[in-house]
Coordinates of C-alpha atoms in Angstrom, one line a residue:
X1 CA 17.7 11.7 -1.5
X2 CA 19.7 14.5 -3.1
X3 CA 20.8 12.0 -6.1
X4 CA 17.4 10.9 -7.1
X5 CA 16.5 11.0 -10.5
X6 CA 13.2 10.2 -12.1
X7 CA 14.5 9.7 -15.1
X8 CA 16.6 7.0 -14.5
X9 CA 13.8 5.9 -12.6
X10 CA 11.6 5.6 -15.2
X11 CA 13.8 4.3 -18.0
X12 CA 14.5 0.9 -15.9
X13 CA 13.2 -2.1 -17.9
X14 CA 9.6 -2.8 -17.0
X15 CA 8.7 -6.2 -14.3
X16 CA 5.2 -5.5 -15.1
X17 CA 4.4 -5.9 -19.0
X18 CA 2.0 -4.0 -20.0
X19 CA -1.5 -5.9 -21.7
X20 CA -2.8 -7.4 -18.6
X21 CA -6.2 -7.1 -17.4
X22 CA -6.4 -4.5 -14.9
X23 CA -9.1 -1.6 -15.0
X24 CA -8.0 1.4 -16.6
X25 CA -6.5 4.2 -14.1
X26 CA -6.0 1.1 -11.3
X27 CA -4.0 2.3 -8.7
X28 CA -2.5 -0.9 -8.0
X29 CA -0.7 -1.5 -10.8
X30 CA 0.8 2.1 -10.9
X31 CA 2.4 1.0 -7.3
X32 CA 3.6 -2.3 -8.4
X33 CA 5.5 -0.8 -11.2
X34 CA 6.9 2.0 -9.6
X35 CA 8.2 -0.7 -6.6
X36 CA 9.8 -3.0 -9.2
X37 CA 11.5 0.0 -10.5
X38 CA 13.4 -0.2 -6.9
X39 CA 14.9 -3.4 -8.2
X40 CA 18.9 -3.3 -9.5
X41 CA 18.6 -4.8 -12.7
X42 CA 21.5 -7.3 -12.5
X43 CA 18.9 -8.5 -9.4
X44 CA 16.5 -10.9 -9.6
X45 CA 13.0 -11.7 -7.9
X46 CA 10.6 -13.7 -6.8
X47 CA 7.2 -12.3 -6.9
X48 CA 4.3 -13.4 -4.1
X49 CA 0.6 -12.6 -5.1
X50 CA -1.8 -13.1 -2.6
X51 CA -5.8 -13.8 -4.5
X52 CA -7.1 -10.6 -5.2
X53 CA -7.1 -8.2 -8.5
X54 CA -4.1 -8.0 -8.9
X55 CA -3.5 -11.5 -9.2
X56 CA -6.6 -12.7 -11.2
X57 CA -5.7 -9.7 -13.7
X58 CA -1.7 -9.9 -14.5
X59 CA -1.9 -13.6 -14.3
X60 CA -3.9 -16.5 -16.0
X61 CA -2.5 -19.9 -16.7
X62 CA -0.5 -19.9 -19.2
X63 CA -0.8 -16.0 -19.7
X64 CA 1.4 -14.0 -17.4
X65 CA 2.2 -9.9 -17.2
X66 CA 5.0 -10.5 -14.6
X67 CA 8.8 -10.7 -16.1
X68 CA 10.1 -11.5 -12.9
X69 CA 9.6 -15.8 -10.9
X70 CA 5.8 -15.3 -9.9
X71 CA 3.9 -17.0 -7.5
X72 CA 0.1 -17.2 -6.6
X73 CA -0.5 -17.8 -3.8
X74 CA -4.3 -18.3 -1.6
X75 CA -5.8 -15.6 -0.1
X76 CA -4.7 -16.0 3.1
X77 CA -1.5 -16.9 3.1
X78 CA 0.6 -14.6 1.1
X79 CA 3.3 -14.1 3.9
X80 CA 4.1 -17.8 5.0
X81 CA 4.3 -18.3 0.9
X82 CA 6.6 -16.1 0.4
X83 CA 8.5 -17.2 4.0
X84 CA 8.9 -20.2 2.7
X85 CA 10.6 -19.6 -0.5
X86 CA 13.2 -17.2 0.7
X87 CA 13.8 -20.2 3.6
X88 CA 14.5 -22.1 0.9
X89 CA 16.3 -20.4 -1.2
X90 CA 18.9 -19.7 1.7
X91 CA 19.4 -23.3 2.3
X92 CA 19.9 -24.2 -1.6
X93 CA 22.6 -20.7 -1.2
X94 CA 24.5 -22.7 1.5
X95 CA 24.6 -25.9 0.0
X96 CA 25.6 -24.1 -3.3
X97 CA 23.3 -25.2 -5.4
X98 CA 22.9 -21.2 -6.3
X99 CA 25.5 -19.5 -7.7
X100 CA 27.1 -16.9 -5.5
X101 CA 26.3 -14.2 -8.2
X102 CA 22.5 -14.5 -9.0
X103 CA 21.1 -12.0 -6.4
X104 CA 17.2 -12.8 -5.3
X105 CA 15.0 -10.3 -3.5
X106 CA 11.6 -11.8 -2.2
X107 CA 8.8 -9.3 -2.7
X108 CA 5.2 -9.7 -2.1
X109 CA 1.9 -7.9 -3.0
X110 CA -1.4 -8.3 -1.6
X111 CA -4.4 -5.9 -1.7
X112 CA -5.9 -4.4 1.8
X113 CA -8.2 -7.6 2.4
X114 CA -5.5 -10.2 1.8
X115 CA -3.2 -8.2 3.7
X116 CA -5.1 -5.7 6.7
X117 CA -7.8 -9.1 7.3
X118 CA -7.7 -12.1 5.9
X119 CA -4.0 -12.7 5.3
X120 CA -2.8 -10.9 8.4
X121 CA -1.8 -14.0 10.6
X122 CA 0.1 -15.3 8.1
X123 CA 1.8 -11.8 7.5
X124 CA 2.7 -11.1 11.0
X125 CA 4.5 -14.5 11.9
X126 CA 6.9 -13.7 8.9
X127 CA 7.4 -10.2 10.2
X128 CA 7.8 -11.7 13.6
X129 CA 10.3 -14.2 12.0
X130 CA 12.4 -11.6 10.7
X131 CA 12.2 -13.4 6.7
X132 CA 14.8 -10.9 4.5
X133 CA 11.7 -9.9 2.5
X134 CA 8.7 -7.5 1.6
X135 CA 5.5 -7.3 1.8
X136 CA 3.8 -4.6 -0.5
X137 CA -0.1 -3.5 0.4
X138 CA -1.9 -1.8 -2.3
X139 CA -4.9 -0.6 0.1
X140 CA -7.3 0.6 -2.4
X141 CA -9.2 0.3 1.4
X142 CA -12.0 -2.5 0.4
X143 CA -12.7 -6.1 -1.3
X144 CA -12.8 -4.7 -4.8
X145 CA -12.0 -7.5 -6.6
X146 CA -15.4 -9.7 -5.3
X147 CA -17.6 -6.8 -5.4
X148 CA -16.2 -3.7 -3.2
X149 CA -17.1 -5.2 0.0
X150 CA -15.4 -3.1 3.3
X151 CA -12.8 -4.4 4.5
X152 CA -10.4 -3.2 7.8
X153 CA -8.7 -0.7 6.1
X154 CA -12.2 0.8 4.4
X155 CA -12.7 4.2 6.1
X156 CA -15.5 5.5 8.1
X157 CA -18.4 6.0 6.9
X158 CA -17.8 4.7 3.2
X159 CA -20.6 3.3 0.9
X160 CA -19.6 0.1 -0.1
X161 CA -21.6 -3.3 -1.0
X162 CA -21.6 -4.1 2.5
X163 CA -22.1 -1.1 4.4
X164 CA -24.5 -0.1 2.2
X165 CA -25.9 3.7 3.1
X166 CA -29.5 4.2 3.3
X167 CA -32.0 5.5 5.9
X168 CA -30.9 3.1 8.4
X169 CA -26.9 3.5 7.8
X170 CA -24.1 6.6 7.2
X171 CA -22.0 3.2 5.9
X172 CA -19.4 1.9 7.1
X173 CA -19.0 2.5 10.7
X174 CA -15.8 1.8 12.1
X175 CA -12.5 4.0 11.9
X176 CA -9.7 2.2 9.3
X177 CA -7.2 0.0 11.0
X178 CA -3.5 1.6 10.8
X179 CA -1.8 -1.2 9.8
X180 CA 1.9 0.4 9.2
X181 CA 1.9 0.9 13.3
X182 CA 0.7 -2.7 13.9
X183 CA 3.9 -3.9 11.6
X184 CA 5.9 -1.6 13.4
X185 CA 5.1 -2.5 16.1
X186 CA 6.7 -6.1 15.9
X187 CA 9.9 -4.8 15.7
X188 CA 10.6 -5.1 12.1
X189 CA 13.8 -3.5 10.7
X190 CA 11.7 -1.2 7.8
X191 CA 8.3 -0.1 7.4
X192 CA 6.9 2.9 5.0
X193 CA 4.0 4.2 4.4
X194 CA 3.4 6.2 1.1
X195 CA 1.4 7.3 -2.2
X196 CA 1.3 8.8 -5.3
X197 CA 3.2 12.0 -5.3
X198 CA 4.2 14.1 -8.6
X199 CA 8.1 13.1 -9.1
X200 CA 7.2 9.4 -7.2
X201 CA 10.0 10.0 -5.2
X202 CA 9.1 9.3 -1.7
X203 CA 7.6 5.8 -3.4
X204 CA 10.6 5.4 -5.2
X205 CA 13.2 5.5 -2.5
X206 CA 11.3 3.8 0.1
X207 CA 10.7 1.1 -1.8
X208 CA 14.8 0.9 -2.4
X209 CA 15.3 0.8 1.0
X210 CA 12.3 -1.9 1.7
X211 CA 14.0 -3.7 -0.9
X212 CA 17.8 -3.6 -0.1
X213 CA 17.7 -3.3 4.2
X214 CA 18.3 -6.4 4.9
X215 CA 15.8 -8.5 7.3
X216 CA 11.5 -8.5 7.2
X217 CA 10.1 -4.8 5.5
X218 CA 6.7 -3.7 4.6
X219 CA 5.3 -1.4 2.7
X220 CA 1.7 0.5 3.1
X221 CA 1.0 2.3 -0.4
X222 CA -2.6 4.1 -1.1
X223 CA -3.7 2.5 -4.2
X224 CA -6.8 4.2 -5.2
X225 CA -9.7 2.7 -7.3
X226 CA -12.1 4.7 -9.3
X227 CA -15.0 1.7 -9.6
X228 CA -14.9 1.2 -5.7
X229 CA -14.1 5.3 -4.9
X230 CA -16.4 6.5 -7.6
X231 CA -13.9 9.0 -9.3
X232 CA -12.8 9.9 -12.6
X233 CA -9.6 7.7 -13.3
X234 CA -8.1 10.8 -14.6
X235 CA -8.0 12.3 -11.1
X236 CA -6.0 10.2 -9.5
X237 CA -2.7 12.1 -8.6
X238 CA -5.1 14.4 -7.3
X239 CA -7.0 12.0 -4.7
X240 CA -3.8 11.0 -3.6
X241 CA -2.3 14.7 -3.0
X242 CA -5.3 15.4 -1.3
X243 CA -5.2 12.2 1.2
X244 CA -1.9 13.4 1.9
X245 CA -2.5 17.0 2.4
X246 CA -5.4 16.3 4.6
X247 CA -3.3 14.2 6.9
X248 CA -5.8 11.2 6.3
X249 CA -2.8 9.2 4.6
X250 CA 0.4 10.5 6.1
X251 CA 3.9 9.6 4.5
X252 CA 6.2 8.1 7.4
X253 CA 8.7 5.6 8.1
X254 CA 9.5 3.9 11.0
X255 CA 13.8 2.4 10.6
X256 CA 14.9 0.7 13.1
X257 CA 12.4 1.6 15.4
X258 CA 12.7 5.3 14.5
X259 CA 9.6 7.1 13.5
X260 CA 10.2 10.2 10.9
X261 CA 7.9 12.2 9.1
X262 CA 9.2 12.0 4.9
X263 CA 6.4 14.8 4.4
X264 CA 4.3 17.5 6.0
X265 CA 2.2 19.7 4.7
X266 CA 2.6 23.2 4.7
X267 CA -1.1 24.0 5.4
X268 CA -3.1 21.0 6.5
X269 CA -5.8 21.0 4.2
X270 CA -9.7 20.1 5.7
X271 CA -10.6 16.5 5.5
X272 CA -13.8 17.8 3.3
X273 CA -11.7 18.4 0.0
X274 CA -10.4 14.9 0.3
X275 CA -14.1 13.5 0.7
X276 CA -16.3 15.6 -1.7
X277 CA -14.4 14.2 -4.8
X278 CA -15.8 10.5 -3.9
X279 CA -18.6 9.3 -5.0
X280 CA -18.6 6.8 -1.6
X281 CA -18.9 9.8 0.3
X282 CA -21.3 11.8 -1.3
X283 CA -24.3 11.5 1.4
X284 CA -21.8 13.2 4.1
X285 CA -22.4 16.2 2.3
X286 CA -26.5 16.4 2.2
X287 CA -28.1 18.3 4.4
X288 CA -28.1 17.7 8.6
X289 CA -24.9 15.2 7.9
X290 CA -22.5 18.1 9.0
X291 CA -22.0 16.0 12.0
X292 CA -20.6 13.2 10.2
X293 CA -17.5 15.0 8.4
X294 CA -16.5 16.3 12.1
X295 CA -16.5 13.4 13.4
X296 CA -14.2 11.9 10.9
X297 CA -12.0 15.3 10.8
X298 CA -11.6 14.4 14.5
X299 CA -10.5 10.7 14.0
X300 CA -7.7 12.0 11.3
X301 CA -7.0 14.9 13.8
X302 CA -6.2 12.2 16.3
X303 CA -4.1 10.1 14.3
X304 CA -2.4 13.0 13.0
X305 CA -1.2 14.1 16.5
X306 CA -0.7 11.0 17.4
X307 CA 1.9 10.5 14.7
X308 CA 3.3 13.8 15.2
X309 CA 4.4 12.7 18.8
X310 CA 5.6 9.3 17.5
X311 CA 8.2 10.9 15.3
X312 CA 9.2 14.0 17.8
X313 CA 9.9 11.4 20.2

């Protein structure tokens, strides 16, 4: 960490050309960028895309934003796609039908829905399998893409198409699904969990050592969105600052089974500030709903503890 250098970060070639279709101030395409950055340049990859907005907006046939070997992949199977090529690409190594000094690294992206829901079998049996690759989830924490639909990874009480809030509804009801402990949990050699920060060096360096540890990796990155959080694009290093201060989206990393803390705030901040600049959130704060934003202050209380012990231990 002491010989990171953001410049040299930022002055590596671009893997995502700019002029694709994404909205302006998407968090997702921030994230992809700044893991590609990761990437040695004498290396090359193969990209995996699960369906989602990503994928309908930095690729259509012929038309494609992505400098690196791209592949698109259905929604649901982003994991076994990108299994499968780096399977392959093993067996054409051996027979020596690669040369010995082209370099691959096998990196996939997929959104919250293809990753936390619909794609998750798929993305546990390569985990499980131990395939020397990464899967990347931009959680912007709901279907955005189809319509901002909840998904898994949408938090409690959030007004989306789905869990619509109204007289009969505070929106979605359910807490999030922490996804980075599931993957963890199968014994995978790398997993990270991260965000936007000023210098993007705790994205930066864990995405280095997703890439380049060798065996199956994932990555968890908070990817806002202003359509589907209902904030002004500008603002988004600040949404993210504030989901970390908050302790709602805590940066950790779990190596070889060891859990560590890679930031903790010096004064945990009330889950409140990291609400009120949503517009999904706006109806915790009317009168007689005081209830609500204790109950989810207790939830990320929980988790935060719970995390807390995880790494101490």
């Amino acid at each position: 960490m002491a010989n990171y250098n953001l410049k040299e970060y930022m002055n590596k070639p671009e893997r995502l050309a700019p002029g694709h279709r994404m909205c302006a101030g998407c968090g997702a395409t921030i994230g992809v960028r700044a893991v590609l950055r990761a990437l040695k340049e004498k290396d090359q990859a193969v990209i995996g895309n699960a369906t989602g907005c990503l994928e309908v907006s930095s690729f259509m046939y012929p038309y494609s934003a992505w400098e690196d070997s791209y592949i698109h992949n259905a929604f649901e199977n982003a994991g076994a796609t990108m299994a499968g090529v780096e399977t392959a690409y093993k067996v054409l190594k051996k027979k020596g039908k690669i040369p010995e000094d082209v370099n691959y690294k096998f990196i996939t992206f997929g959104g919250d829905g293809g990753t936390y829901d619909i794609g998750f079998q798929s993305l546990s049996g390569a985990m499980e399998r131990g395939h020397d690759m990464v899967y990347v989830c931009y959680d912007n924490g709901a279907y955005m893409n189809t319509g901002i639909q909840r998904s898994s990874a949408t938090p409690m009480y959030a007004d989306t198409t789905t869990t619509p809030v109204g007289k009969q509804s505070d929106g979605k009801m359910q807490n999030r699904k922490d996804l980075a402990s599931i993957i963890a949990d199968h014994d995978v050699p790398y997993v990270g969990q991260t965000t936007f920060t000023s210098d993007f060096k705790d994205l930066h360096l864990k995405a280095e050592k997703a890439i380049y540890t060798n065996g199956a990796c994932f990555l968890n990155i908070m990817t806002p969105c202003p359509r589907g959080w209902r904030y002004d694009p500008a603002d988004i290093m600040k949404i993210c600052k504030l989901a970390v201060e908050t302790c709602y989206w805590p940066m950790f990393e779990v190596e070889h089974g060891k859990w560590k803390l890679t930031y903790e705030p010096k004064k945990k901040l009330p889950i409140e500030d990291f609400l009120r600049p949503q517009g999904r959130f706006k109806h915790l704060f009317k009168r007689g709903n005081e209830h609500l934003i204790e109950q989810f202050q207790a939830e990320v209380d929980r988790r935060w503890e719970d995390l807390l012990y995880k790494c101490a231990r």
